[in-house]
């Protein structure tokens, strides 16, 4: 399968400035830029990085840009209101965080990492207006969707700074074309308006043709909302914001309606492999084989083999409600302590006291009531007994759950 066929099958093609997709099949040099309004990428950003991975795997030279300069202004794309400006120190912190994640994502590929602050820091305002601004028509700019939306009747408006963002991004492409030989810019479809600035600027200044390619925004087919938002907020690549276990469990919980498309977007698994996974999944969807394959592959890409295995093991323990041999897996035990409430208790402790200590119950009376109604589960089995016994512990551990919701699980360690 050629690169263009692979990207088409996976659903990566949205807007493009070239007519024939076969143009992609001759490796050249492309770039992908990242806003640094946060110190971490989220899984919405991850999708376009997977597009970049496919290009890199197919032999394209890869330039990855972090927006140390553009992030000081703020990208108006996809925003209804003006962004709050961030300090230079905060942007520098964010750039460092994004750079670290990019290096992990492309650890197995050759790439060059650049920061647009390096070429903007010494550029004067008059120089920018003469070399860049002179090549843009106001008539064209105000007609772009993301600007027109902000300038329409009843809209919040747009500052000159954010209005100029598109010109800054256009110059990025020009600079990278001149210094790195870049001929393709990629991004999400919400960036298409900004992406349209670079190619015409290069054509006007050099007479050369370069191109842009966007991928569609990924939408949850069940909720209709932009993918990557959970009830608690964004799903981050930074393990300090979203732990590897939480990250793994997010993918395990993907709806059947979305799992095949996510396997195509978020993994490097082959067409044959994905089709085999979906065929097996369709035979017994309750086993969630496709979700397991998805969670394993994406967590491996983002957090590495070791953290993926820990996340998988912790999830299996919580789902199966069995402590098993956790004592022989200190990383799993430590991760489990972070993921669910934990406490220590004697092997003859009153269950009501333990349930209150874990926070599963707000009072002893609530605990006793739930125990009487068989609504408390000990190692996955309903229990109504008043006290623990030594036999309840496996390697000095046991799991308690309130009701059938897995997140209401706590770890008990024997004193």
XYZ file of C-alpha atoms in Angstrom:
415
model
C 0.000 0.000 0.000
C 1.387 3.418 -0.934
C 1.517 6.272 1.562
C -1.375 8.094 -0.127
C -3.484 4.920 -0.102
C -2.651 4.298 3.552
C -3.545 7.864 4.622
C -6.782 7.731 2.623
C -7.788 4.390 4.165
C -7.099 5.713 7.652
C -9.155 8.870 7.041
C -6.318 11.375 7.378
C -7.112 13.417 4.247
C -9.304 16.513 4.681
C -8.113 19.646 2.840
C -5.124 19.838 0.514
C -3.554 22.292 -1.907
C -2.388 19.647 -4.388
C -4.635 17.808 -6.824
C -3.150 14.316 -6.984
C -2.700 12.415 -3.708
C 0.087 10.436 -5.392
C 2.231 13.560 -4.866
C 2.634 12.325 -1.287
C 4.242 9.083 -2.433
C 7.566 10.764 -3.281
C 9.225 11.563 0.083
C 10.387 15.154 0.527
C 10.407 17.356 3.657
C 7.376 18.359 5.746
C 6.749 20.218 8.973
C 4.223 20.170 11.774
C 3.929 23.029 14.256
C 2.621 22.954 17.812
C 1.091 25.719 19.872
C 2.562 25.905 23.383
C -0.377 27.399 25.261
C -0.039 24.399 27.592
C 2.976 22.425 28.791
C 1.475 19.194 27.467
C -0.097 17.871 24.302
C -3.532 16.271 24.557
C -4.866 13.363 22.537
C -6.469 15.774 20.085
C -2.933 16.932 19.230
C -1.719 13.345 19.169
C -3.823 12.548 16.101
C -1.917 14.936 13.825
C 1.371 13.693 15.276
C 0.332 10.227 14.169
C -0.169 11.626 10.655
C 3.388 12.951 10.958
C 4.590 9.513 12.096
C 3.114 7.912 8.972
C 4.896 10.445 6.779
C 8.155 9.855 8.646
C 7.763 6.078 8.415
C 7.294 6.475 4.636
C 10.623 8.292 4.316
C 9.644 11.960 4.532
C 12.187 14.173 6.284
C 10.526 15.514 9.414
C 10.725 19.008 10.911
C 8.754 19.513 14.130
C 8.205 23.097 15.251
C 7.362 24.334 18.738
C 5.810 27.779 18.767
C 7.918 29.761 21.191
C 7.063 32.914 19.216
C 3.514 32.208 18.036
C 2.476 31.095 21.533
C 3.361 34.566 22.830
C 0.557 35.900 20.593
C -2.069 33.154 20.763
C -3.749 31.224 17.968
C -7.265 32.552 17.249
C -8.237 29.397 15.322
C -11.150 27.548 16.923
C -11.552 30.188 19.649
C -14.620 32.396 20.114
C -12.833 34.874 22.354
C -9.411 36.470 22.711
C -6.803 34.360 24.477
C -5.153 35.676 27.617
C -1.522 36.474 26.884
C 0.982 34.286 28.713
C 4.325 35.478 30.046
C 7.557 34.658 28.260
C 8.609 32.529 31.246
C 5.403 30.464 31.088
C 5.809 29.941 27.352
C 9.428 28.814 27.849
C 8.217 26.291 30.435
C 5.518 25.056 28.056
C 7.973 24.773 25.161
C 10.244 22.551 27.259
C 7.308 20.287 28.122
C 6.137 19.958 24.517
C 9.692 19.333 23.272
C 10.100 16.431 25.722
C 6.852 14.830 24.540
C 7.716 15.289 20.873
C 11.066 13.577 21.412
C 9.315 10.588 22.974
C 6.740 10.349 20.203
C 9.475 10.362 17.557
C 12.097 8.417 19.475
C 12.237 5.814 16.697
C 12.292 8.274 13.793
C 14.758 10.818 12.507
C 13.485 14.385 12.927
C 14.634 17.944 13.516
C 13.133 20.040 16.302
C 12.963 23.814 15.802
C 11.554 26.779 17.750
C 10.191 29.739 15.769
C 11.292 32.141 18.509
C 14.838 31.622 17.190
C 14.097 33.451 13.925
C 11.522 35.928 15.220
C 13.397 37.243 18.268
C 15.611 39.582 16.221
C 13.087 40.574 13.533
C 11.967 44.200 13.679
C 8.405 45.359 13.200
C 9.129 47.374 10.067
C 11.065 44.460 8.589
C 8.117 42.135 9.221
C 5.640 44.534 7.599
C 7.824 44.989 4.520
C 8.905 41.354 4.068
C 5.690 39.620 5.125
C 2.734 41.957 5.608
C 3.125 43.504 2.171
C 2.291 40.150 0.550
C -1.116 39.683 2.240
C -4.426 41.155 1.151
C -6.731 42.363 3.918
C -9.683 41.412 1.723
C -8.554 37.791 1.689
C -7.666 37.662 5.381
C -10.993 38.977 6.707
C -12.853 36.362 4.641
C -11.155 33.426 6.347
C -13.623 31.543 8.499
C -11.842 31.833 11.842
C -11.450 35.611 11.440
C -14.879 36.232 9.904
C -16.488 34.375 12.819
C -14.760 36.597 15.350
C -15.632 39.792 13.437
C -19.283 39.014 12.711
C -22.263 40.700 14.315
C -22.453 39.909 18.019
C -19.030 38.221 18.012
C -16.325 38.947 20.563
C -14.024 40.629 18.052
C -10.349 40.028 17.417
C -7.248 41.988 18.349
C -4.656 43.084 15.818
C -2.205 40.701 17.522
C -4.355 37.601 16.961
C -5.370 38.851 13.520
C -1.649 38.858 12.641
C -1.096 35.306 13.869
C -1.771 33.860 10.435
C 0.986 36.019 8.931
C 3.447 34.822 11.559
C 2.638 31.199 10.787
C 2.955 31.920 7.090
C 6.456 33.284 7.659
C 7.341 30.131 9.627
C 6.647 28.095 6.496
C 8.685 30.503 4.353
C 11.652 30.350 6.762
C 11.519 26.552 6.936
C 11.262 26.305 3.157
C 14.313 28.524 2.698
C 16.452 26.965 5.451
C 15.205 23.360 5.726
C 13.760 22.623 2.280
C 10.216 22.118 3.609
C 7.572 21.699 0.891
C 4.589 20.424 2.918
C 2.863 21.704 6.032
C 0.420 19.448 7.906
C -2.100 20.203 10.641
C -5.631 19.745 11.891
C -8.537 21.176 9.900
C -9.027 23.857 12.565
C -5.651 25.211 11.425
C -6.518 25.338 7.732
C -7.052 29.107 7.695
C -3.596 29.681 9.177
C -2.054 27.035 6.926
C -3.251 28.886 3.827
C -0.831 31.735 4.562
C 2.460 29.950 3.978
C 2.162 28.529 0.468
C 1.122 31.803 -1.254
C 3.785 33.750 0.652
C 6.463 31.350 -0.597
C 5.082 31.524 -4.135
C 5.136 35.337 -4.098
C 8.621 35.597 -2.609
C 10.335 32.701 -4.430
C 8.116 31.626 -7.302
C 8.095 28.051 -5.965
C 5.061 25.864 -5.284
C 4.687 24.233 -1.884
C 1.659 22.609 -0.300
C -0.481 22.089 2.798
C -2.500 19.117 4.029
C -5.030 19.035 6.854
C -6.705 16.116 8.601
C -10.273 16.175 9.950
C -10.997 16.902 13.580
C -11.910 13.671 15.338
C -15.449 13.653 16.682
C -16.944 11.216 19.183
C -19.654 9.506 17.128
C -21.803 8.882 20.194
C -21.704 12.365 21.787
C -20.936 14.433 18.691
C -18.290 16.316 20.669
C -14.655 16.883 19.827
C -12.759 13.735 20.767
C -10.376 13.837 23.694
C -12.576 15.548 26.268
C -13.702 13.504 29.250
C -15.909 14.481 32.174
C -12.774 15.572 34.023
C -11.370 17.523 31.077
C -8.711 16.885 28.461
C -6.776 13.622 28.255
C -3.121 14.688 28.418
C 0.090 13.033 27.281
C 1.887 14.296 30.383
C 1.809 11.475 32.990
C 1.609 14.080 35.764
C -1.697 15.339 34.318
C -3.152 12.027 33.081
C -1.433 8.978 34.564
C -0.479 6.138 32.193
C -3.179 4.012 33.833
C -5.838 6.699 33.364
C -4.595 7.127 29.790
C -4.839 3.373 29.125
C -8.295 3.186 30.687
C -9.542 6.079 28.546
C -8.857 4.027 25.428
C -10.257 0.841 26.975
C -13.547 2.707 27.464
C -13.854 3.931 23.852
C -17.266 3.164 22.339
C -17.606 0.378 19.793
C -18.771 2.959 17.256
C -15.389 4.736 17.418
C -12.869 1.997 18.082
C -12.072 1.081 14.465
C -11.476 4.677 13.384
C -9.304 5.262 16.447
C -7.212 2.214 15.597
C -6.649 3.801 12.179
C -5.882 7.283 13.489
C -3.955 6.584 16.669
C -1.868 3.482 15.934
C 0.705 2.341 13.413
C -0.937 -1.085 13.146
C -1.223 -2.320 9.574
C -4.477 -2.508 7.606
C -4.379 -6.297 7.800
C -3.784 -6.231 11.538
C -6.619 -3.777 12.204
C -9.027 -5.747 10.028
C -8.145 -8.942 11.918
C -8.665 -7.172 15.265
C -12.081 -5.868 14.184
C -13.086 -9.276 12.839
C -12.253 -10.891 16.188
C -13.944 -8.042 18.060
C -17.180 -8.424 16.083
C -17.438 -12.078 17.114
C -17.763 -11.107 20.794
C -17.807 -7.319 21.381
C -18.230 -7.779 25.147
C -14.626 -8.965 25.382
C -13.541 -5.543 24.020
C -10.618 -7.009 22.102
C -10.444 -3.974 19.819
C -10.365 -1.551 22.758
C -7.626 -3.596 24.414
C -5.539 -3.536 21.234
C -6.120 0.223 20.908
C -5.231 0.993 24.536
C -2.102 -1.156 24.360
C -0.839 0.399 21.126
C -1.493 4.056 21.999
C -0.161 3.812 25.565
C 2.954 2.122 24.211
C 3.539 4.976 21.754
C 3.013 7.720 24.332
C 4.426 6.196 27.533
C 6.634 3.311 26.398
C 6.533 -0.456 26.912
C 7.183 -0.499 30.645
C 4.490 2.010 31.623
C 2.043 0.400 29.214
C 2.501 -2.977 30.911
C 2.048 -1.422 34.368
C -1.089 0.411 33.236
C -2.460 -2.760 31.695
C -1.766 -4.780 34.846
C -3.338 -2.175 37.146
C -6.435 -2.063 34.943
C -6.718 -5.842 34.950
C -6.502 -5.870 38.751
C -9.254 -3.256 39.117
C -11.504 -4.874 36.516
C -11.044 -8.407 37.825
C -11.174 -7.222 41.448
C -8.375 -9.548 42.451
C -5.193 -8.513 44.266
C -3.375 -11.606 42.932
C 0.433 -11.383 43.025
C 0.738 -7.616 43.328
C 3.317 -7.969 46.081
C 5.698 -9.313 43.421
C 5.110 -6.257 41.202
C 6.112 -3.156 43.195
C 5.523 -0.772 40.245
C 1.997 -2.080 39.784
C 1.301 -1.776 43.503
C 2.675 1.770 43.619
C 0.624 2.750 40.587
C -2.489 1.177 42.084
C -2.018 3.269 45.240
C -2.077 6.382 43.054
C -5.116 5.354 41.040
C -7.541 4.302 43.790
C -7.971 5.060 47.510
C -5.863 2.886 49.789
C -5.494 2.273 53.488
C -3.974 -0.221 55.910
C -5.978 -2.487 58.188
C -5.526 -5.503 60.417
C -6.773 -8.836 59.135
C -9.604 -8.768 61.678
C -10.684 -5.124 61.218
C -14.342 -4.160 61.181
C -15.427 -3.710 57.555
C -17.461 -0.609 58.386
C -14.342 1.065 59.821
C -12.292 0.136 56.745
C -14.937 1.421 54.325
C -15.012 4.775 56.105
C -11.201 4.941 56.198
C -11.014 4.474 52.407
C -13.672 7.107 51.742
C -15.950 4.610 50.002
C -18.528 5.310 52.697
C -19.170 8.570 54.504
C -20.181 6.957 57.787
C -20.301 3.637 59.604
C -24.084 3.603 59.361
C -23.892 3.936 55.574
C -21.299 1.157 55.467
C -23.444 -1.192 57.565
C -26.480 -0.448 55.415
C -24.569 -1.249 52.213
C -23.131 -4.414 53.732
C -26.605 -5.546 54.753
C -27.800 -5.002 51.208
C -24.885 -6.970 49.628
C -23.710 -3.752 47.933
C -20.105 -4.118 49.090
C -17.756 -6.370 47.125
C -14.642 -7.975 48.603
C -12.199 -9.122 45.915
C -15.059 -9.012 43.424
C -17.558 -11.004 45.491
C -20.517 -9.483 47.401
C -20.130 -9.649 51.159
C -22.299 -8.860 54.172
C -19.900 -9.896 56.920
C -18.918 -7.502 59.667
C -15.173 -8.109 59.897
C -12.233 -9.085 57.735
C -10.457 -12.423 58.130
C -6.854 -13.386 57.282
C -8.154 -15.468 54.372
C -9.504 -12.329 52.671
C -5.978 -11.100 51.956
C -3.918 -12.230 48.962
C -0.245 -11.462 49.446
C -1.314 -9.025 52.142
C -3.751 -7.202 49.866
C -7.450 -7.074 49.123
C -9.846 -4.933 47.108
C -13.128 -3.435 48.281
C -15.734 -1.980 45.956
C -18.918 -0.062 46.623
C -21.598 -1.102 44.148
C -20.798 -2.203 40.627
C -18.938 0.918 39.449
C -15.264 -0.005 39.100
C -13.982 3.451 40.022
C -15.491 3.002 43.500
C -12.707 0.539 44.368
C -10.168 0.779 47.196
C -6.991 -1.099 48.016
C -6.517 -2.502 51.542
C -3.046 -3.469 52.715
C -2.632 -5.699 55.764
C -0.840 -4.104 58.709
